[in-house]
Amino acid sequence: MDKFVVHKSSLKGEFVVSGAKNASLPIMAATLLTDDECILHNIPDVSDVRTMVRILENLGKVVQWTPGTMRIRSRRLRNYVAPYRLVRTMRASFCVLGPLLAKRKKAKVSLPGGCVIGSRPVDLHLKGLSQLGAELIVENGYCVGSAAGLAGTHIFLGGHFGSSVLGTANVLMAATLAAGETLIEYSACEPEIVDLGVFLKKMGADITGEGTPLIRVNGKRQLHGAEHTVISDRIEAGTLIAASLATRSALTIKNIYPLHITSVLECARRMGAVLRLKRNSLSIKPPRRLHPVNITTLPFPGFPTDLQAQFMVALCLADGVSLITEKIFPDRFMHVAELQRMGARISRSGPYAIIEGTRSMYGAEVMASDLRASAALVIAGMVAHGDTEILRIYHLDRGYGRLEEKLKPLGAKIKREKQ
Ligand code: EPU
């Protein structure tokens, strides 16, 4: 197991954002909808992608991955089981369920189980797929299903916390091979769903409305192979914006889609940053004193829950009191206790965190609890006086490809060591 040792750093220069993990994973799952070869570009080299490769290989796909390009072909083996040993390490594995049911008519996919960022049920996935005609039962920790013939219908996919990103992905993928028309109402509008829609259309699917709360799908008898370049990672971009604010470092962030991060840019401006956008590049100049702001995480185009922890670090150093309200995963606050150990002044009550800005934080030994919390601790380490040791950095590696190697040329003092 690796750990990071981080020293106070100030950053300068250009950072190029990688492909989006959360777009890549469902798109890779979508290749199960065809036996033809699919070619994907811009897939990030992160451990969650490697897990998805293992799941696809287990399901009979042959995956060739050279830097930049992934080719996915089919073998004769047509397994339909995604086992617990793979699924438990990554909840996104559950989105092979829809494509398996639609294409192979059978699926046995482990339920993902608990998660450190809070309760993460899959009831909406199961509801949508059942309404399309799949027969699903949950037994011995697995969702076991069959689908003699899926048929399009009108599905309301809203839940207690609004839309579901992977729930929408699962139902959308299954609907592409269902007979007739499917309407998915209260579908997630995230850019990753739009990118999945674009890929499915390249495979021959008939879809309209992706990126809105009402997606319409006209089912096809079969889909074919396709080639696609995955969008860039808005969460990696936002992480760099948070790092720039917290460390008060002027940066240029390249390969971004500004429309994917409008709420984040708005937040950075309210904190006092001066932003210059030029096509797919952002120059950010943080203020000397950060303004406190209130942030509420919401489904897209609202402020993303996946940037809550990173922005919390910047707010720990603002001139005043900020309030964060977590509306997607109300328990996603594992980083609070670690930041407190570094001198942050945060009090938490239910889905609220009140952050009282302080002038400085100090290094400590801290524990990464999940992917985005780890990124927050890296940022905190770069602003803290003294050494910060971040244990269990494998969480970070799930979604950021060798982040320390991308930050070092900017001036970050980070070392990866054996724990
Ligand atoms: N929910 C339900 N029932 C369901 C599914 C979800 O009640 O069947 C609830 C969840 O408990 C949550 C809300 O709906 O309160 C939204 O969850 P969603 O289903 O949208 O989350 P997800 O699709 O499982 C994806 C990302 C997460 C990101 C969330 C929210 C991927 C692989 N994962 O998860 O990313 O936080 O959407 O935007 O796309 C990360 O990258 O670190 C990460 C956790």
Tab-separated table of C-alpha atoms and ligand atoms in Angstrom:
chain	number	residue	atom	x	y	z
A	1	MET	CA	0.000	0.000	0.000
A	2	ASP	CA	1.246	3.493	-0.837
A	3	LYS	CA	1.106	6.717	1.101
A	4	PHE	CA	1.807	10.329	0.153
A	5	VAL	CA	4.117	12.668	1.994
A	6	VAL	CA	3.089	16.221	1.130
A	7	HIS	CA	4.807	19.518	1.976
A	8	LYS	CA	3.542	23.063	1.710
A	9	SER	CA	3.683	23.980	-1.976
A	10	SER	CA	2.775	26.764	-4.274
A	11	LEU	CA	1.863	25.861	-7.812
A	12	LYS	CA	2.520	27.490	-11.135
A	13	GLY	CA	2.056	26.463	-14.744
A	14	GLU	CA	-0.272	24.376	-16.872
A	15	PHE	CA	-2.257	21.299	-15.973
A	16	VAL	CA	-3.844	19.149	-18.686
A	17	VAL	CA	-7.033	17.400	-17.605
A	18	SER	CA	-7.382	13.676	-18.417
A	19	GLY	CA	-10.392	11.773	-19.748
A	20	ALA	CA	-13.377	11.421	-17.425
A	21	LYS	CA	-13.469	8.283	-15.285
A	22	ASN	CA	-17.218	8.593	-14.721
A	23	ALA	CA	-17.878	8.835	-18.455
A	24	SER	CA	-15.458	6.009	-19.306
A	25	LEU	CA	-16.956	3.396	-16.966
A	26	PRO	CA	-20.547	3.304	-18.339
A	27	ILE	CA	-19.246	3.677	-21.901
A	28	MET	CA	-17.016	0.643	-21.390
A	29	ALA	CA	-20.058	-1.239	-20.010
A	30	ALA	CA	-22.042	-0.182	-23.093
A	31	THR	CA	-19.663	-2.177	-25.314
A	32	LEU	CA	-21.484	-5.263	-23.962
A	33	LEU	CA	-24.421	-4.209	-26.158
A	34	THR	CA	-22.575	-5.379	-29.290
A	35	ASP	CA	-20.297	-8.212	-30.381
A	36	ASP	CA	-18.447	-5.856	-32.742
A	37	GLU	CA	-15.206	-4.138	-31.865
A	38	CYS	CA	-15.395	-0.759	-30.115
A	39	ILE	CA	-12.519	1.703	-29.955
A	40	LEU	CA	-12.329	4.222	-27.131
A	41	HIS	CA	-9.910	7.127	-26.793
A	42	ASN	CA	-8.991	9.339	-23.831
A	43	ILE	CA	-9.781	6.660	-21.219
A	44	PRO	CA	-7.906	7.668	-18.046
A	45	ASP	CA	-5.352	5.298	-16.546
A	46	VAL	CA	-6.986	4.939	-13.122
A	47	SER	CA	-7.613	1.846	-11.062
A	48	ASP	CA	-11.427	1.946	-11.441
A	49	VAL	CA	-10.939	1.643	-15.200
A	50	ARG	CA	-8.651	-1.350	-14.627
A	51	THR	CA	-11.409	-2.912	-12.505
A	52	MET	CA	-13.897	-2.395	-15.330
A	53	VAL	CA	-11.419	-4.015	-17.737
A	54	ARG	CA	-11.316	-7.102	-15.465
A	55	ILE	CA	-15.121	-7.204	-15.311
A	56	LEU	CA	-15.413	-7.009	-19.100
A	57	GLU	CA	-12.734	-9.695	-19.541
A	58	ASN	CA	-14.625	-11.873	-17.106
A	59	LEU	CA	-17.717	-11.352	-19.280
A	60	GLY	CA	-15.897	-12.534	-22.410
A	61	LYS	CA	-14.449	-9.334	-23.831
A	62	VAL	CA	-10.860	-8.943	-24.984
A	63	VAL	CA	-9.489	-5.561	-23.992
A	64	GLN	CA	-6.326	-4.140	-25.558
A	65	TRP	CA	-5.266	-0.923	-23.909
A	66	THR	CA	-2.344	1.096	-25.155
A	67	PRO	CA	-1.832	4.658	-23.886
A	68	GLY	CA	-4.681	6.709	-25.277
A	69	THR	CA	-6.652	3.929	-27.003
A	70	MET	CA	-8.680	0.985	-25.768
A	71	ARG	CA	-9.956	-1.679	-28.163
A	72	ILE	CA	-12.715	-3.948	-26.887
A	73	ARG	CA	-13.589	-7.101	-28.845
A	74	SER	CA	-15.734	-10.158	-28.081
A	75	ARG	CA	-14.653	-13.740	-27.472
A	76	ARG	CA	-16.979	-16.717	-27.832
A	77	LEU	CA	-17.291	-16.944	-24.048
A	78	ARG	CA	-20.558	-15.258	-23.126
A	79	ASN	CA	-20.575	-15.285	-19.364
A	80	TYR	CA	-23.211	-13.158	-17.646
A	81	VAL	CA	-21.860	-13.039	-14.073
A	82	ALA	CA	-20.180	-10.027	-12.473
A	83	PRO	CA	-18.815	-11.465	-9.224
A	84	TYR	CA	-18.651	-9.853	-5.787
A	85	ARG	CA	-14.845	-9.877	-5.712
A	86	LEU	CA	-14.835	-7.352	-8.574
A	87	VAL	CA	-18.070	-5.438	-7.978
A	88	ARG	CA	-17.423	-4.741	-4.289
A	89	THR	CA	-14.363	-2.660	-5.127
A	90	MET	CA	-16.297	-0.352	-7.436
A	91	ARG	CA	-20.004	0.468	-7.419
A	92	ALA	CA	-19.953	1.551	-11.068
A	93	SER	CA	-19.573	-2.149	-11.963
A	94	PHE	CA	-23.314	-2.406	-11.366
A	95	CYS	CA	-23.927	-0.653	-14.672
A	96	VAL	CA	-23.127	-3.856	-16.589
A	97	LEU	CA	-26.567	-5.088	-15.463
A	98	GLY	CA	-28.603	-3.186	-18.081
A	99	PRO	CA	-26.416	-4.132	-21.080
A	100	LEU	CA	-26.218	-7.796	-19.992
A	101	LEU	CA	-29.994	-8.095	-19.692
A	102	ALA	CA	-30.568	-6.346	-23.004
A	103	LYS	CA	-27.960	-8.238	-25.033
A	104	ARG	CA	-27.438	-11.593	-23.293
A	105	LYS	CA	-30.951	-11.815	-21.813
A	106	LYS	CA	-29.480	-12.956	-18.516
A	107	ALA	CA	-27.438	-11.327	-15.786
A	108	LYS	CA	-26.083	-12.134	-12.364
A	109	VAL	CA	-24.451	-9.064	-10.913
A	110	SER	CA	-23.291	-8.744	-7.342
A	111	LEU	CA	-24.982	-6.000	-5.330
A	112	PRO	CA	-22.283	-3.432	-4.633
A	113	GLY	CA	-22.696	-3.333	-0.852
A	114	GLY	CA	-21.828	-0.559	1.571
A	115	CYS	CA	-19.960	2.583	0.750
A	116	VAL	CA	-18.046	5.029	2.873
A	117	ILE	CA	-19.750	8.085	1.358
A	118	GLY	CA	-23.108	6.932	2.707
A	119	SER	CA	-26.120	4.887	1.732
A	120	ARG	CA	-26.051	4.055	-1.980
A	121	PRO	CA	-29.081	1.947	-2.873
A	122	VAL	CA	-29.772	0.599	-6.362
A	123	ASP	CA	-33.579	0.579	-6.158
A	124	LEU	CA	-33.930	3.009	-9.074
A	125	HIS	CA	-31.766	0.815	-11.336
A	126	LEU	CA	-33.927	-2.204	-10.466
A	127	LYS	CA	-37.197	-0.300	-10.839
A	128	GLY	CA	-36.311	0.992	-14.304
A	129	LEU	CA	-35.058	-2.344	-15.597
A	130	SER	CA	-38.102	-4.186	-14.185
A	131	GLN	CA	-40.409	-1.716	-15.914
A	132	LEU	CA	-38.652	-2.537	-19.177
A	133	GLY	CA	-39.699	-6.152	-18.572
A	134	ALA	CA	-36.677	-7.704	-16.849
A	135	GLU	CA	-37.437	-10.263	-14.164
A	136	LEU	CA	-35.134	-9.518	-11.286
A	137	ILE	CA	-34.637	-11.124	-7.930
A	138	VAL	CA	-32.091	-10.446	-5.239
A	139	GLU	CA	-30.602	-13.578	-3.716
A	140	ASN	CA	-27.390	-14.326	-1.850
A	141	GLY	CA	-26.085	-10.815	-2.410
A	142	TYR	CA	-26.605	-10.941	-6.171
A	143	CYS	CA	-29.139	-9.376	-8.473
A	144	VAL	CA	-30.166	-12.228	-10.751
A	145	GLY	CA	-32.212	-11.392	-13.791
A	146	SER	CA	-33.575	-12.564	-17.080
A	147	ALA	CA	-35.186	-10.670	-19.896
A	148	ALA	CA	-36.811	-12.710	-22.645
A	149	GLY	CA	-37.660	-9.523	-24.488
A	150	LEU	CA	-37.447	-6.004	-23.139
A	151	ALA	CA	-40.224	-3.629	-24.183
A	152	GLY	CA	-40.179	0.156	-24.141
A	153	THR	CA	-42.338	2.009	-21.639
A	154	HIS	CA	-42.626	5.273	-19.681
A	155	ILE	CA	-40.333	5.182	-16.635
A	156	PHE	CA	-40.201	7.776	-13.861
A	157	LEU	CA	-36.674	7.503	-12.475
A	158	GLY	CA	-36.717	10.161	-9.751
A	159	GLY	CA	-35.803	9.119	-6.224
A	160	HIS	CA	-35.580	10.610	-2.770
A	161	PHE	CA	-32.413	12.508	-3.736
A	162	GLY	CA	-33.446	13.371	-7.278
A	163	SER	CA	-32.034	11.652	-10.351
A	164	SER	CA	-29.500	8.811	-10.387
A	165	VAL	CA	-26.526	9.003	-12.741
A	166	LEU	CA	-25.696	5.299	-13.010
A	167	GLY	CA	-29.399	4.391	-12.674
A	168	THR	CA	-30.070	6.485	-15.781
A	169	ALA	CA	-27.080	4.888	-17.532
A	170	ASN	CA	-28.298	1.355	-16.770
A	171	VAL	CA	-31.863	1.985	-17.971
A	172	LEU	CA	-30.756	3.989	-21.010
A	173	MET	CA	-28.402	1.221	-22.159
A	174	ALA	CA	-31.082	-1.466	-21.732
A	175	ALA	CA	-33.679	0.664	-23.543
A	176	THR	CA	-31.534	0.882	-26.689
A	177	LEU	CA	-32.349	-2.797	-27.407
A	178	ALA	CA	-35.926	-2.822	-26.011
A	179	ALA	CA	-38.800	-3.098	-28.494
A	180	GLY	CA	-40.572	0.213	-29.110
A	181	GLU	CA	-40.268	3.559	-27.399
A	182	THR	CA	-38.942	4.201	-23.881
A	183	LEU	CA	-39.345	7.510	-22.080
A	184	ILE	CA	-37.028	7.999	-19.119
A	185	GLU	CA	-38.440	10.817	-17.024
A	186	TYR	CA	-36.330	12.469	-14.302
A	187	SER	CA	-33.231	11.156	-16.009
A	188	ALA	CA	-29.858	12.460	-14.827
A	189	CYS	CA	-28.566	15.403	-16.899
A	190	GLU	CA	-24.862	14.963	-16.100
A	191	PRO	CA	-22.356	15.415	-18.974
A	192	GLU	CA	-21.316	11.779	-18.465
A	193	ILE	CA	-24.855	10.693	-19.435
A	194	VAL	CA	-24.705	12.915	-22.516
A	195	ASP	CA	-21.380	11.328	-23.475
A	196	LEU	CA	-22.860	7.858	-23.010
A	197	GLY	CA	-25.780	8.908	-25.234
A	198	VAL	CA	-23.374	10.142	-27.910
A	199	PHE	CA	-21.507	6.814	-27.839
A	200	LEU	CA	-24.729	4.773	-27.962
A	201	LYS	CA	-25.897	6.809	-30.961
A	202	LYS	CA	-22.597	6.055	-32.702
A	203	MET	CA	-23.445	2.380	-32.042
A	204	GLY	CA	-26.719	2.888	-33.914
A	205	ALA	CA	-29.074	3.680	-31.021
A	206	ASP	CA	-31.950	6.107	-31.557
A	207	ILE	CA	-31.896	8.504	-28.591
A	208	THR	CA	-33.059	12.085	-28.098
A	209	GLY	CA	-33.113	14.297	-25.023
A	210	GLU	CA	-29.892	13.148	-23.362
A	211	GLY	CA	-28.738	15.969	-21.082
A	212	THR	CA	-32.380	16.823	-20.227
A	213	PRO	CA	-34.673	15.223	-17.608
A	214	LEU	CA	-36.630	13.420	-20.361
A	215	ILE	CA	-34.778	10.952	-22.574
A	216	ARG	CA	-36.598	9.255	-25.423
A	217	VAL	CA	-35.241	6.002	-26.861
A	218	ASN	CA	-36.507	4.054	-29.847
A	219	GLY	CA	-35.244	0.525	-29.411
A	220	LYS	CA	-33.216	-1.168	-32.169
A	221	ARG	CA	-32.858	-4.866	-32.913
A	222	GLN	CA	-29.092	-4.602	-32.636
A	223	LEU	CA	-26.248	-2.151	-32.176
A	224	HIS	CA	-22.868	-2.163	-33.897
A	225	GLY	CA	-19.285	-1.262	-33.002
A	226	ALA	CA	-18.234	2.378	-32.695
A	227	GLU	CA	-15.262	4.628	-32.052
A	228	HIS	CA	-15.427	7.393	-29.479
A	229	THR	CA	-13.304	9.919	-27.600
A	230	VAL	CA	-14.426	10.288	-24.010
A	231	ILE	CA	-14.987	13.807	-22.591
A	232	SER	CA	-12.473	15.344	-20.232
A	233	ASP	CA	-12.868	14.975	-16.492
A	234	ARG	CA	-14.792	17.908	-15.003
A	235	ILE	CA	-14.038	16.674	-11.489
A	236	GLU	CA	-10.278	16.588	-12.072
A	237	ALA	CA	-10.594	20.122	-13.509
A	238	GLY	CA	-12.576	21.239	-10.452
A	239	THR	CA	-10.025	19.625	-8.140
A	240	LEU	CA	-7.309	21.785	-9.729
A	241	ILE	CA	-9.485	24.886	-9.334
A	242	ALA	CA	-9.868	24.083	-5.634
A	243	ALA	CA	-6.090	23.499	-5.374
A	244	SER	CA	-5.400	26.831	-7.054
A	245	LEU	CA	-7.732	28.637	-4.639
A	246	ALA	CA	-6.432	26.909	-1.514
A	247	THR	CA	-2.735	27.351	-2.332
A	248	ARG	CA	-3.341	30.840	-3.838
A	249	SER	CA	-1.563	29.749	-7.016
A	250	ALA	CA	-2.266	31.110	-10.465
A	251	LEU	CA	-2.750	28.189	-12.860
A	252	THR	CA	-3.794	27.401	-16.386
A	253	ILE	CA	-6.008	24.357	-16.681
A	254	LYS	CA	-6.240	22.890	-20.173
A	255	ASN	CA	-8.600	20.465	-21.856
A	256	ILE	CA	-11.732	21.567	-19.982
A	257	TYR	CA	-15.311	22.018	-21.179
A	258	PRO	CA	-16.399	25.261	-19.465
A	259	LEU	CA	-20.090	24.347	-19.774
A	260	HIS	CA	-19.475	21.247	-17.654
A	261	ILE	CA	-18.192	23.297	-14.725
A	262	THR	CA	-20.274	26.489	-14.777
A	263	SER	CA	-21.376	26.102	-11.135
A	264	VAL	CA	-17.771	25.507	-10.084
A	265	LEU	CA	-16.487	28.549	-11.995
A	266	GLU	CA	-19.264	30.611	-10.428
A	267	CYS	CA	-18.190	29.441	-6.981
A	268	ALA	CA	-14.521	30.254	-7.681
A	269	ARG	CA	-15.557	33.752	-8.806
A	270	ARG	CA	-17.610	34.278	-5.649
A	271	MET	CA	-14.526	33.281	-3.657
A	272	GLY	CA	-12.717	36.144	-5.360
A	273	ALA	CA	-10.826	34.418	-8.179
A	274	VAL	CA	-10.290	36.109	-11.518
A	275	LEU	CA	-10.997	33.652	-14.328
A	276	ARG	CA	-10.075	33.863	-17.988
A	277	LEU	CA	-11.668	31.332	-20.285
A	278	LYS	CA	-10.304	30.700	-23.732
A	279	ARG	CA	-11.947	27.831	-25.603
A	280	ASN	CA	-10.954	24.721	-23.647
A	281	SER	CA	-8.521	26.421	-21.335
A	282	LEU	CA	-8.997	28.279	-18.057
A	283	SER	CA	-6.568	30.679	-16.391
A	284	ILE	CA	-7.329	31.191	-12.743
A	285	LYS	CA	-5.854	33.854	-10.487
A	286	PRO	CA	-6.975	33.470	-6.891
A	287	PRO	CA	-7.362	36.473	-4.581
A	288	ARG	CA	-4.951	37.123	-1.705
A	289	ARG	CA	-7.840	36.625	0.731
A	290	LEU	CA	-10.498	34.031	-0.118
A	291	HIS	CA	-14.111	35.111	0.392
A	292	PRO	CA	-16.314	32.693	2.321
A	293	VAL	CA	-19.247	31.236	0.340
A	294	ASN	CA	-22.152	28.884	0.861
A	295	ILE	CA	-22.192	25.773	-1.313
A	296	THR	CA	-25.068	23.351	-1.830
A	297	THR	CA	-24.296	20.182	-3.757
A	298	LEU	CA	-26.963	19.306	-6.315
A	299	PRO	CA	-27.368	17.185	-9.446
A	300	PHE	CA	-25.937	18.752	-12.630
A	301	PRO	CA	-25.846	21.658	-13.428
A	302	GLY	CA	-25.636	22.310	-9.671
A	303	PHE	CA	-22.404	22.164	-7.703
A	304	PRO	CA	-21.082	18.554	-7.838
A	305	THR	CA	-20.889	16.466	-4.684
A	306	ASP	CA	-17.619	15.083	-6.100
A	307	LEU	CA	-15.982	18.504	-5.466
A	308	GLN	CA	-17.444	19.185	-2.042
A	309	ALA	CA	-14.424	17.899	-0.087
A	310	GLN	CA	-11.842	19.719	-2.229
A	311	PHE	CA	-13.668	23.065	-1.981
A	312	MET	CA	-14.090	22.575	1.743
A	313	VAL	CA	-10.293	22.766	2.079
A	314	ALA	CA	-10.215	26.125	0.279
A	315	LEU	CA	-13.048	27.392	2.501
A	316	CYS	CA	-11.078	26.339	5.603
A	317	LEU	CA	-8.712	29.201	4.690
A	318	ALA	CA	-11.324	31.822	3.758
A	319	ASP	CA	-11.871	35.099	5.569
A	320	GLY	CA	-15.084	34.214	7.394
A	321	VAL	CA	-17.706	31.524	7.818
A	322	SER	CA	-18.995	29.281	5.007
A	323	LEU	CA	-21.773	26.717	4.954
A	324	ILE	CA	-21.731	23.533	2.903
A	325	THR	CA	-25.005	21.655	2.436
A	326	GLU	CA	-24.595	18.140	1.011
A	327	LYS	CA	-27.808	17.242	-0.787
A	328	ILE	CA	-26.671	14.179	-2.740
A	329	PHE	CA	-24.872	12.077	-0.126
A	330	PRO	CA	-25.750	13.636	3.275
A	331	ASP	CA	-23.077	11.537	5.038
A	332	ARG	CA	-20.236	12.350	2.679
A	333	PHE	CA	-18.150	14.076	5.349
A	334	MET	CA	-15.453	11.549	6.282
A	335	HIS	CA	-12.805	14.134	5.395
A	336	VAL	CA	-14.050	16.549	8.087
A	337	ALA	CA	-12.392	14.709	10.973
A	338	GLU	CA	-9.106	14.456	9.061
A	339	LEU	CA	-9.144	18.161	8.185
A	340	GLN	CA	-9.881	18.981	11.831
A	341	ARG	CA	-6.708	17.096	12.732
A	342	MET	CA	-4.881	19.523	10.447
A	343	GLY	CA	-6.248	22.573	12.261
A	344	ALA	CA	-9.420	23.197	10.233
A	345	ARG	CA	-12.361	24.658	12.143
A	346	ILE	CA	-15.394	22.740	10.932
A	347	SER	CA	-18.529	21.701	12.743
A	348	ARG	CA	-20.915	19.266	11.178
A	349	SER	CA	-24.562	18.610	11.795
A	350	GLY	CA	-26.384	16.161	9.518
A	351	PRO	CA	-25.950	17.303	5.914
A	352	TYR	CA	-24.461	20.656	6.969
A	353	ALA	CA	-20.864	21.624	7.590
A	354	ILE	CA	-20.051	25.061	8.985
A	355	ILE	CA	-16.528	26.120	8.163
A	356	GLU	CA	-14.845	28.925	10.037
A	357	GLY	CA	-11.886	30.168	8.065
A	358	THR	CA	-8.468	30.064	9.687
A	359	ARG	CA	-5.169	31.636	8.560
A	360	SER	CA	-3.170	28.420	8.584
A	361	MET	CA	-3.360	24.659	8.818
A	362	TYR	CA	-0.646	22.248	9.930
A	363	GLY	CA	0.562	18.898	8.699
A	364	ALA	CA	-0.520	15.661	10.348
A	365	GLU	CA	-0.811	11.964	9.658
A	366	VAL	CA	-4.206	11.514	8.023
A	367	MET	CA	-6.210	8.725	6.456
A	368	ALA	CA	-7.772	8.860	2.991
A	369	SER	CA	-11.318	7.507	3.314
A	370	ASP	CA	-12.606	7.768	-0.258
A	371	LEU	CA	-11.581	9.042	-3.648
A	372	ARG	CA	-12.563	12.712	-3.390
A	373	ALA	CA	-11.672	12.958	0.303
A	374	SER	CA	-8.144	11.836	-0.670
A	375	ALA	CA	-7.892	14.654	-3.208
A	376	ALA	CA	-9.017	17.086	-0.509
A	377	LEU	CA	-6.258	15.843	1.792
A	378	VAL	CA	-3.646	16.313	-0.945
A	379	ILE	CA	-4.778	19.934	-1.294
A	380	ALA	CA	-4.768	20.365	2.486
A	381	GLY	CA	-1.228	18.943	2.589
A	382	MET	CA	-0.100	21.559	0.067
A	383	VAL	CA	-1.377	24.422	2.244
A	384	ALA	CA	-0.402	23.048	5.660
A	385	HIS	CA	2.788	23.978	7.507
A	386	GLY	CA	4.921	20.892	8.105
A	387	ASP	CA	4.649	17.383	6.665
A	388	THR	CA	1.342	15.696	5.923
A	389	GLU	CA	1.307	11.918	5.546
A	390	ILE	CA	-1.736	10.634	3.717
A	391	LEU	CA	-2.303	6.932	4.266
A	392	ARG	CA	-4.365	4.609	2.021
A	393	ILE	CA	-3.716	6.597	-1.101
A	394	TYR	CA	-5.132	3.750	-3.191
A	395	HIS	CA	-8.466	5.568	-2.868
A	396	LEU	CA	-6.978	8.475	-4.829
A	397	ASP	CA	-5.613	6.144	-7.510
A	398	ARG	CA	-9.159	4.914	-8.206
A	399	GLY	CA	-10.021	8.153	-9.962
A	400	TYR	CA	-6.898	10.269	-10.520
A	401	GLY	CA	-4.103	8.890	-12.720
A	402	ARG	CA	-0.749	9.392	-10.904
A	403	LEU	CA	-1.923	12.784	-9.619
A	404	GLU	CA	1.419	13.431	-7.921
A	405	GLU	CA	3.238	13.108	-11.256
A	406	LYS	CA	0.857	15.602	-12.851
A	407	LEU	CA	1.237	18.060	-9.950
A	408	LYS	CA	5.013	17.856	-9.454
A	409	PRO	CA	5.918	19.833	-12.608
A	410	LEU	CA	3.695	22.611	-11.231
A	411	GLY	CA	5.773	22.764	-8.052
A	412	ALA	CA	3.869	20.398	-5.776
A	413	LYS	CA	6.044	18.754	-3.140
A	414	ILE	CA	4.542	15.286	-3.020
A	415	LYS	CA	6.275	11.951	-2.625
A	416	ARG	CA	4.724	8.516	-3.024
A	417	GLU	CA	6.186	6.054	-0.526
A	418	LYS	CA	5.420	2.566	0.687
A	419	GLN	CA	3.106	2.688	3.690
B	1	EPU	N1	-29.982	6.773	-5.214
B	1	EPU	C1	-31.102	6.115	-4.801
B	1	EPU	N2	-31.449	4.962	-5.450
B	1	EPU	C2	-30.729	4.480	-6.485
B	1	EPU	C3	-29.590	5.161	-6.919
B	1	EPU	C4	-29.227	6.320	-6.261
B	1	EPU	O1	-31.772	6.541	-3.861
B	1	EPU	O2	-31.098	3.430	-7.029
B	1	EPU	C5	-29.593	8.015	-4.538
B	1	EPU	C6	-28.175	7.941	-3.967
B	1	EPU	O3	-28.172	7.333	-2.688
B	1	EPU	C7	-27.793	9.410	-3.931
B	1	EPU	C8	-28.480	9.966	-5.171
B	1	EPU	O4	-29.507	9.038	-5.501
B	1	EPU	O5	-28.338	10.016	-2.777
B	1	EPU	C9	-27.578	10.154	-6.360
B	1	EPU	O6	-26.799	8.980	-6.582
B	1	EPU	P1	-26.410	8.501	-8.038
B	1	EPU	O7	-27.126	7.238	-8.345
B	1	EPU	O8	-26.578	9.627	-8.991
B	1	EPU	O9	-24.881	8.166	-7.845
B	1	EPU	P2	-24.090	7.104	-8.717
B	1	EPU	O10	-24.651	7.099	-10.069
B	1	EPU	O11	-23.976	5.831	-7.993
B	1	EPU	C10	-22.324	8.736	-9.704
B	1	EPU	C11	-20.833	8.919	-9.664
B	1	EPU	C12	-20.412	9.382	-8.280
B	1	EPU	C13	-21.123	10.700	-7.986
B	1	EPU	C14	-22.641	10.514	-8.105
B	1	EPU	C15	-23.426	11.803	-7.937
B	1	EPU	C16	-19.993	7.306	-11.235
B	1	EPU	C17	-19.192	6.092	-11.476
B	1	EPU	N3	-20.174	7.650	-9.975
B	1	EPU	O12	-22.631	7.755	-8.742
B	1	EPU	O13	-19.015	9.619	-8.355
B	1	EPU	O14	-20.815	11.139	-6.692
B	1	EPU	O15	-22.967	9.980	-9.414
B	1	EPU	O16	-23.036	12.736	-8.882
B	1	EPU	O17	-20.401	7.967	-12.170
B	1	EPU	C18	-16.817	9.701	-7.570
B	1	EPU	O18	-16.435	9.775	-8.748
B	1	EPU	O19	-16.057	9.918	-6.596
B	1	EPU	C19	-18.206	9.356	-7.295
B	1	EPU	C20	-18.607	8.890	-6.119
